[in-house]
mmCIF file of C-alpha atoms in Angstrom:
data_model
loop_
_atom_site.group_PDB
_atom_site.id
_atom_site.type_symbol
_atom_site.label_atom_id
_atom_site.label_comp_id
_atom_site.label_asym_id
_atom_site.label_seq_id
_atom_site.Cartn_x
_atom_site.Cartn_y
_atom_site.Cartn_z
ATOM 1 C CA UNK A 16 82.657 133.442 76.055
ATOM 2 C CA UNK A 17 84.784 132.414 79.112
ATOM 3 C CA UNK A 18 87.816 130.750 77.900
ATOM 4 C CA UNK A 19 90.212 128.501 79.967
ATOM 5 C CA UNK A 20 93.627 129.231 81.039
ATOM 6 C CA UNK A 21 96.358 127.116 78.991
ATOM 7 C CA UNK A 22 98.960 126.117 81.344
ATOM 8 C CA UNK A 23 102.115 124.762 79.420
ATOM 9 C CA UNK A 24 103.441 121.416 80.296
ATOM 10 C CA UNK A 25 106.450 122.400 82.948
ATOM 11 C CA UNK A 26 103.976 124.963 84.971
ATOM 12 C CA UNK A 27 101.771 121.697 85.279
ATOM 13 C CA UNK A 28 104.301 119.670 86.692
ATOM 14 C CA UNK A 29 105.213 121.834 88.933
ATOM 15 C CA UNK A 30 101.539 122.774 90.286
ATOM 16 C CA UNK A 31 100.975 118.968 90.550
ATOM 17 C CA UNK A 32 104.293 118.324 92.454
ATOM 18 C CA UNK A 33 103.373 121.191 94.799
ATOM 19 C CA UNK A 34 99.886 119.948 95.364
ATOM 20 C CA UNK A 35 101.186 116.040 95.512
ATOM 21 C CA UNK A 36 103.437 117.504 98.572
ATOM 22 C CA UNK A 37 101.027 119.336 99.885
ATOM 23 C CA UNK A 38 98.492 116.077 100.304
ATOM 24 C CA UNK A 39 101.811 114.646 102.176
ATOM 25 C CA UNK A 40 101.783 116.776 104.897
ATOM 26 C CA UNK A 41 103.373 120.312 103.752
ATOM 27 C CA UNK A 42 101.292 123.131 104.556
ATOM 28 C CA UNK A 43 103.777 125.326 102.743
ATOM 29 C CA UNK A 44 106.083 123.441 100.357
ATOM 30 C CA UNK A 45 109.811 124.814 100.584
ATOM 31 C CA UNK A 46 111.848 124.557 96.873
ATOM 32 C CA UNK A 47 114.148 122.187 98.126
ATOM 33 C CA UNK A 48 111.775 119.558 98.231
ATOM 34 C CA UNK A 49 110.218 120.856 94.924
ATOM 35 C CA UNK A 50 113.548 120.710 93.355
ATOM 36 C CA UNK A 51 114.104 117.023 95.068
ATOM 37 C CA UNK A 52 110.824 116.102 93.127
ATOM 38 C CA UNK A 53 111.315 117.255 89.470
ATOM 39 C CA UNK A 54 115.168 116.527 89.993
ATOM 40 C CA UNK A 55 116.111 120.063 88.862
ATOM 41 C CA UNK A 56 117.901 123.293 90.909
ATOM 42 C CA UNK A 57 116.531 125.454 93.322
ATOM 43 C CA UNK A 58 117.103 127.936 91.293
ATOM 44 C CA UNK A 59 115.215 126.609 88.275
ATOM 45 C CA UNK A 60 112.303 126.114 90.743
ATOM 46 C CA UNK A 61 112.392 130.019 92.581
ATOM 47 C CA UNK A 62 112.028 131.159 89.238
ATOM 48 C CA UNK A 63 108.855 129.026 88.041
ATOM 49 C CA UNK A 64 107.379 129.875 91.563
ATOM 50 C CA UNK A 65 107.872 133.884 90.930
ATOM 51 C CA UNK A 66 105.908 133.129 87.369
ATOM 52 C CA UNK A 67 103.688 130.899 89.078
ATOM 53 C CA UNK A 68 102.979 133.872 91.727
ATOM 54 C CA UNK A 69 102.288 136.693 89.000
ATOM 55 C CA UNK A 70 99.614 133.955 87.695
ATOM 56 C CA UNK A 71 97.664 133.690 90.570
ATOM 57 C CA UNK A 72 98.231 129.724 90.702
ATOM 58 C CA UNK A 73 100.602 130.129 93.685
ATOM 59 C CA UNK A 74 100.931 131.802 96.824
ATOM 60 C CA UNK A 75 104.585 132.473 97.291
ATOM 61 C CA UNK A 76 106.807 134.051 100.302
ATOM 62 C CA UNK A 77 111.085 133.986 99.501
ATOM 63 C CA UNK A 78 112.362 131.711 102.108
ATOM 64 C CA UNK A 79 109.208 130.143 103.717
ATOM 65 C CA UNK A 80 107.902 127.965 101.145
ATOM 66 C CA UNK A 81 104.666 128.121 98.516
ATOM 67 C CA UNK A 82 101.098 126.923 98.679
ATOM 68 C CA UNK A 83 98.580 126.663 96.011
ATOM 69 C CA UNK A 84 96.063 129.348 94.959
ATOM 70 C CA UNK A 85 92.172 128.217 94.639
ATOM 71 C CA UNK A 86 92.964 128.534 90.952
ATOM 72 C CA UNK A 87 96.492 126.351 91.213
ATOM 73 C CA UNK A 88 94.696 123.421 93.361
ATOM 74 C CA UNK A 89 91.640 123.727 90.578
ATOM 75 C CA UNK A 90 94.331 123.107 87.802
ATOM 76 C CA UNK A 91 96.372 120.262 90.042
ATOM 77 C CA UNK A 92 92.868 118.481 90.491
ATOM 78 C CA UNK A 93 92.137 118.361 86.920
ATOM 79 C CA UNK A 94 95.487 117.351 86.007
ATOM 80 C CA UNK A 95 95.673 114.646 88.630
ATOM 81 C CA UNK A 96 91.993 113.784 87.049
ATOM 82 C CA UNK A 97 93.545 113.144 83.797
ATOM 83 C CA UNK A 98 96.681 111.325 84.614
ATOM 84 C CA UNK A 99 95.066 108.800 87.010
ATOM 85 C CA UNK A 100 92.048 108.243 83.750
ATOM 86 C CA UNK A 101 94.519 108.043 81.422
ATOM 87 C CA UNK A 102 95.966 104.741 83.593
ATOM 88 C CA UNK A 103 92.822 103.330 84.180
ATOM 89 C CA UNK A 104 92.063 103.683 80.267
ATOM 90 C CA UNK A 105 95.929 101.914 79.982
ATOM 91 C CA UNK A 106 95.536 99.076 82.084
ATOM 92 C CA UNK A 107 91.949 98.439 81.445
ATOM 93 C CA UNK A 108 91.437 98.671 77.677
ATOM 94 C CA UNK A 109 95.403 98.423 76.046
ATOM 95 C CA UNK A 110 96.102 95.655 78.437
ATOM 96 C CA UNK A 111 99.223 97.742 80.356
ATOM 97 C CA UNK A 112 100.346 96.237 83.462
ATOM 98 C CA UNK A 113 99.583 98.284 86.719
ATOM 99 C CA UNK A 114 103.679 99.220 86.207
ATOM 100 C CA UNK A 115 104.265 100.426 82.997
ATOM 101 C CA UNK A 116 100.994 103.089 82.935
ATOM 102 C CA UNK A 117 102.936 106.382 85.251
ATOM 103 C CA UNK A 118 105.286 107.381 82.600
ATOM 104 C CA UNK A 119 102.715 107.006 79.479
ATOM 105 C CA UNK A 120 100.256 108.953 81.817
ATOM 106 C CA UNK A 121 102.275 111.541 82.517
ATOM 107 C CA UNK A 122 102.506 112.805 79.099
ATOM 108 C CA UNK A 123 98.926 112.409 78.427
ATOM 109 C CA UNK A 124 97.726 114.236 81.835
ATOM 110 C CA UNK A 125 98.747 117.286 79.731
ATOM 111 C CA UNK A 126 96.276 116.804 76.847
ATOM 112 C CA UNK A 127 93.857 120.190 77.301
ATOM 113 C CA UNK A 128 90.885 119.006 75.870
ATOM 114 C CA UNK A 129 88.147 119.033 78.674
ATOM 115 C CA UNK A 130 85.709 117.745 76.381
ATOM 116 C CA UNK A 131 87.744 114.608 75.801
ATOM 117 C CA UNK A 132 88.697 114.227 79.575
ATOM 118 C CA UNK A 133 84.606 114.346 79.554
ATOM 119 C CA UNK A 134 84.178 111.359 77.115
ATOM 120 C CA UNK A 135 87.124 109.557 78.599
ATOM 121 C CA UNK A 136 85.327 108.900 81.919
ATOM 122 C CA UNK A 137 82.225 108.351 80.421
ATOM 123 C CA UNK A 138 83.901 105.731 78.261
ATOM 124 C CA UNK A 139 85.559 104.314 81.276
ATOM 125 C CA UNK A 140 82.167 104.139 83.519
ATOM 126 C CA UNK A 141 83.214 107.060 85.847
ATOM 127 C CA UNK A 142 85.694 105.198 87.533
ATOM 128 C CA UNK A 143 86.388 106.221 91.473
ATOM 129 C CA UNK A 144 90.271 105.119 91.420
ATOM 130 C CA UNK A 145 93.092 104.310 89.148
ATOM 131 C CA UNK A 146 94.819 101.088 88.828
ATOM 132 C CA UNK A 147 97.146 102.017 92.199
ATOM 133 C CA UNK A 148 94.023 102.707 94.262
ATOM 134 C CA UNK A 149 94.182 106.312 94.229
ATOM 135 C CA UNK A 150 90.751 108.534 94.140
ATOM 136 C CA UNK A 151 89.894 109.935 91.035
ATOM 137 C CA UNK A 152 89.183 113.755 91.525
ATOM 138 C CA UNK A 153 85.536 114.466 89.707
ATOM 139 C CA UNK A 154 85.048 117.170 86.802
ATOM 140 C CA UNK A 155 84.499 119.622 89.701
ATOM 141 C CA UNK A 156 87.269 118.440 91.701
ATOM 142 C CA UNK A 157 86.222 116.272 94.394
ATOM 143 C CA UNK A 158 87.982 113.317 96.013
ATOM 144 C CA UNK A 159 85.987 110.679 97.181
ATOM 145 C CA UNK A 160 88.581 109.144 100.237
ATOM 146 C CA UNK A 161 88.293 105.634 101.605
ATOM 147 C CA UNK A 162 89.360 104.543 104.762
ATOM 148 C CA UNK A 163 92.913 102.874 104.613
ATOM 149 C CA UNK A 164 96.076 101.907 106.602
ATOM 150 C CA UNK A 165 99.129 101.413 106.479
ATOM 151 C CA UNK A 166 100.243 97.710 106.434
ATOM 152 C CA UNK A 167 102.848 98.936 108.952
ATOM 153 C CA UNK A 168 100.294 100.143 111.040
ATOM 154 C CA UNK A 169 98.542 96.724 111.589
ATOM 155 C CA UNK A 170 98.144 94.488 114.737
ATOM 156 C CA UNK A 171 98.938 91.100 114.880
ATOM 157 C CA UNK A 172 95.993 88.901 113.628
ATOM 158 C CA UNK A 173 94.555 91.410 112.093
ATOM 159 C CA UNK A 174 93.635 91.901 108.154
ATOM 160 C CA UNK A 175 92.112 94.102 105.120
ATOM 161 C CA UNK A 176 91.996 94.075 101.668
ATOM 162 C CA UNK A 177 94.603 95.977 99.353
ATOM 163 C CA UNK A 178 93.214 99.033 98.437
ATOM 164 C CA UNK A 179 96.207 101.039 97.454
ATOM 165 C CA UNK A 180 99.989 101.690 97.278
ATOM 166 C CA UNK A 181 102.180 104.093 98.909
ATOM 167 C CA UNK A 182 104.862 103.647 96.124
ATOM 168 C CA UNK A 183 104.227 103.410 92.490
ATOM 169 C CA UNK A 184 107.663 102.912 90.949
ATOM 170 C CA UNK A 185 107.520 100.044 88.746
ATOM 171 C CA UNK A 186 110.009 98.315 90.580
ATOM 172 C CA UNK A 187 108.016 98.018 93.616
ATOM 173 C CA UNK A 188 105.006 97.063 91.530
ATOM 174 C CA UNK A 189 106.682 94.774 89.536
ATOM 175 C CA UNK A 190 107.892 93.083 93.875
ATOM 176 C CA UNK A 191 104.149 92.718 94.253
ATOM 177 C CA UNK A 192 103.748 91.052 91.050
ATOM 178 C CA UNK A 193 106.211 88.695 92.098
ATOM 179 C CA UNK A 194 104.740 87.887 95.714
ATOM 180 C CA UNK A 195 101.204 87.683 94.053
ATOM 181 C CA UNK A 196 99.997 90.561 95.861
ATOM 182 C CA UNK A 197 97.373 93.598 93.651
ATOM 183 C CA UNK A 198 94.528 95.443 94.748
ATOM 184 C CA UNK A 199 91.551 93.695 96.177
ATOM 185 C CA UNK A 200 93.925 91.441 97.858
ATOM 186 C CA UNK A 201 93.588 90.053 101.702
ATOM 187 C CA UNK A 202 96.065 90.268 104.184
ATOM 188 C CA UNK A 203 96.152 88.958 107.298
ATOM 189 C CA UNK A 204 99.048 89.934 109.864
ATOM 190 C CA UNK A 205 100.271 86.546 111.564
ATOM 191 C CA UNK A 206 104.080 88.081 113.240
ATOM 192 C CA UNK A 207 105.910 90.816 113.522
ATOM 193 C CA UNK A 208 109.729 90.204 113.758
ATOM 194 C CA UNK A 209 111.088 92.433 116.529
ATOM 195 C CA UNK A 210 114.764 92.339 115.270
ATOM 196 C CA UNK A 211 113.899 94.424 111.967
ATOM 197 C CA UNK A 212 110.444 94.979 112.127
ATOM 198 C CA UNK A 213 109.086 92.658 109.291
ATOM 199 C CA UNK A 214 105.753 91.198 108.999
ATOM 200 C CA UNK A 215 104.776 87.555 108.627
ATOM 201 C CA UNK A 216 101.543 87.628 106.802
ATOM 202 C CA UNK A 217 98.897 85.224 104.922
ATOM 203 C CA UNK A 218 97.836 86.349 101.661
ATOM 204 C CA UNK A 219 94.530 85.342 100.614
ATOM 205 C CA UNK A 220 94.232 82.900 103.335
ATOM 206 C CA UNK A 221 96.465 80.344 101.724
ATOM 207 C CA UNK A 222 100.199 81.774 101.514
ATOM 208 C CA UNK A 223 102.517 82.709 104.224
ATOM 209 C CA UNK A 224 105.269 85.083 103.403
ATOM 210 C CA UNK A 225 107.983 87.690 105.218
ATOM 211 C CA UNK A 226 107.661 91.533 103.961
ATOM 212 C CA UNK A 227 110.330 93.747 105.044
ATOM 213 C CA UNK A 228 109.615 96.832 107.212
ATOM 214 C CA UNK A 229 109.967 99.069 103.927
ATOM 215 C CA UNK A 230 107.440 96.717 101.874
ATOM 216 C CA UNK A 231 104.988 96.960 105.167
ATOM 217 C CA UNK A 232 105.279 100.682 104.656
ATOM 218 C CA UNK A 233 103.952 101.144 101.180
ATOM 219 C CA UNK A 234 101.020 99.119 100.709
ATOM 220 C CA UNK A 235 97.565 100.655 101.957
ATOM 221 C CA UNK A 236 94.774 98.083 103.383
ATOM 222 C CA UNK A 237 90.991 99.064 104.137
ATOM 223 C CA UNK A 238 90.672 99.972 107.486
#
C-alpha cells in the first residue's frame, strides 16, 4: 500500500513560501527573498534547500536560486488547499472576521489527514475561494483563475466588483472594514489625482471616497 510522504511543519513553510514566490513572478526563487519571507538567515534557508534537494521537493543550483519539483508544487498545492479551507471553515461557520483567519490557518494547513481535508470541503460545499478571494486548489491540484485587475490598473469611469486582495495583513483588512469595502463589492473609478496618484472612487454607487496609490494597489476587481 502506497503511503504518503510526511513533510514536517518548517519543510512546509518553506515549500509554500517558495511556491507563493514563484506565483509572483520568480522563475527561480533566490534565498534572500526566501529568508525575507520566513524572517530567518540565509543561512538557515541554504540549508533547508540542500534537505529539500536530497528529497526531491526542490530543484536547487548554489547561487542561482531554487524552483519546485513536480512533487514540491504537489505538496505546496495541497497545503495551500488546506490553509485557504481552513479560513473559509473560520469565517463561515466560527464567525471569524476575514482578518483574524491567516494566523489560525496557518497552523491548521499542517494537519496531514487527507481524509479530513476530504470531509472539510465536502462540509463546506466545495468552495472555489477563501474569504480573501483566492482560488482554492482542488484534491488534484487545480486552480480555477478568474479574471481580475488591479484597482491601480483602472480607467477613469470605469468599475468591477471586489473579487480579491493583494494584501492580507489584518491591518489592511481591518482599512477595508473601516471604508466599508469586502468582496463582492462595486467600484467605480470617478478621478485619479495626478499629484500622488490616488483614486476618487464610488463604492456601491452611493459613497465617494479617496484611496491612496498603495490602497489602489492591493485590492483586485473582476475584469
Amino acid at each position: 500500500m502506497k503511503t504518503t510522504p510526511v513533510h514536517s511543519f518548517t519543510e512546509e513553510n518553506y515549500i509554500k513560501t517558495i511556491y507563493k514566490l514563484s506565483v509572483n513572478g520568480m522563475q527561480e526563487v533566490n534565498t534572500n527573498a526566501i529568508a525575507e519571507a520566513l524572517d530567518t538567515k540565509a543561512a538557515s534557508v541554504t540549508d533547508m534547500l540542500r534537505k529539500l534537494s536530497a528529497k526531491d521537493l526542490v530543484h536547487y543550483v548554489k547561487y542561482r536560486g531554487v524552483s519546485l519539483t513536480t512533487e514540491g508544487e504537489r505538496v505546496a498545492l495541497q497545503v495551500v488547499r488546506k490553509h485557504r479551507l481552513w479560513e473559509v471553515f473560520l469565517v463561515e461557520k466560527l464567525k471569524f472576521n476575514w482578518d483574524e483567519v491567516h494566523e489560525v490557518a496557518e497552523e491548521l494547513e499542517h494537519i496531514g489527514s487527507p481524509l479530513l481535508t476530504q470531509r472539510l470541503d465536502e462540509f463546506l460545499g466545495y468552495p472555489r475561494f477563501d474569504p480573501h478571494g483566492d482560488p482554492i486548489p482542488t484534491e488534484t491540484g487545480e486552480i480555477k483563475q478568474i479574471k481580475q485587475r488591479l484597482l491601480a490598473e483602472m480607467d477613469v469611469n470605469e468599475d468591477g466588483i471586489v473579487v480579491g486582495v493583494n494584501d492580507s495583513q489584518p491591518l489592511f483588512l481591518q482599512y477595508l472594514d473601516r471604508m466599508g469595502i469586502s468582496l463582492g463589492s462595486r467600484i467605480k473609478v470617478i478621478d485619479r489625482i495626478a499629484y500622488d496618484n490616488s483614486f476618487e472612487v464610488v463604492l456601491e454607487d452611493e459613497r465617494n471616497m479617496l484611496l491612496s496609490s498603495e490602497v489602489t494597489k492591493n485590492i483586485f476587481l473582476s475584469a
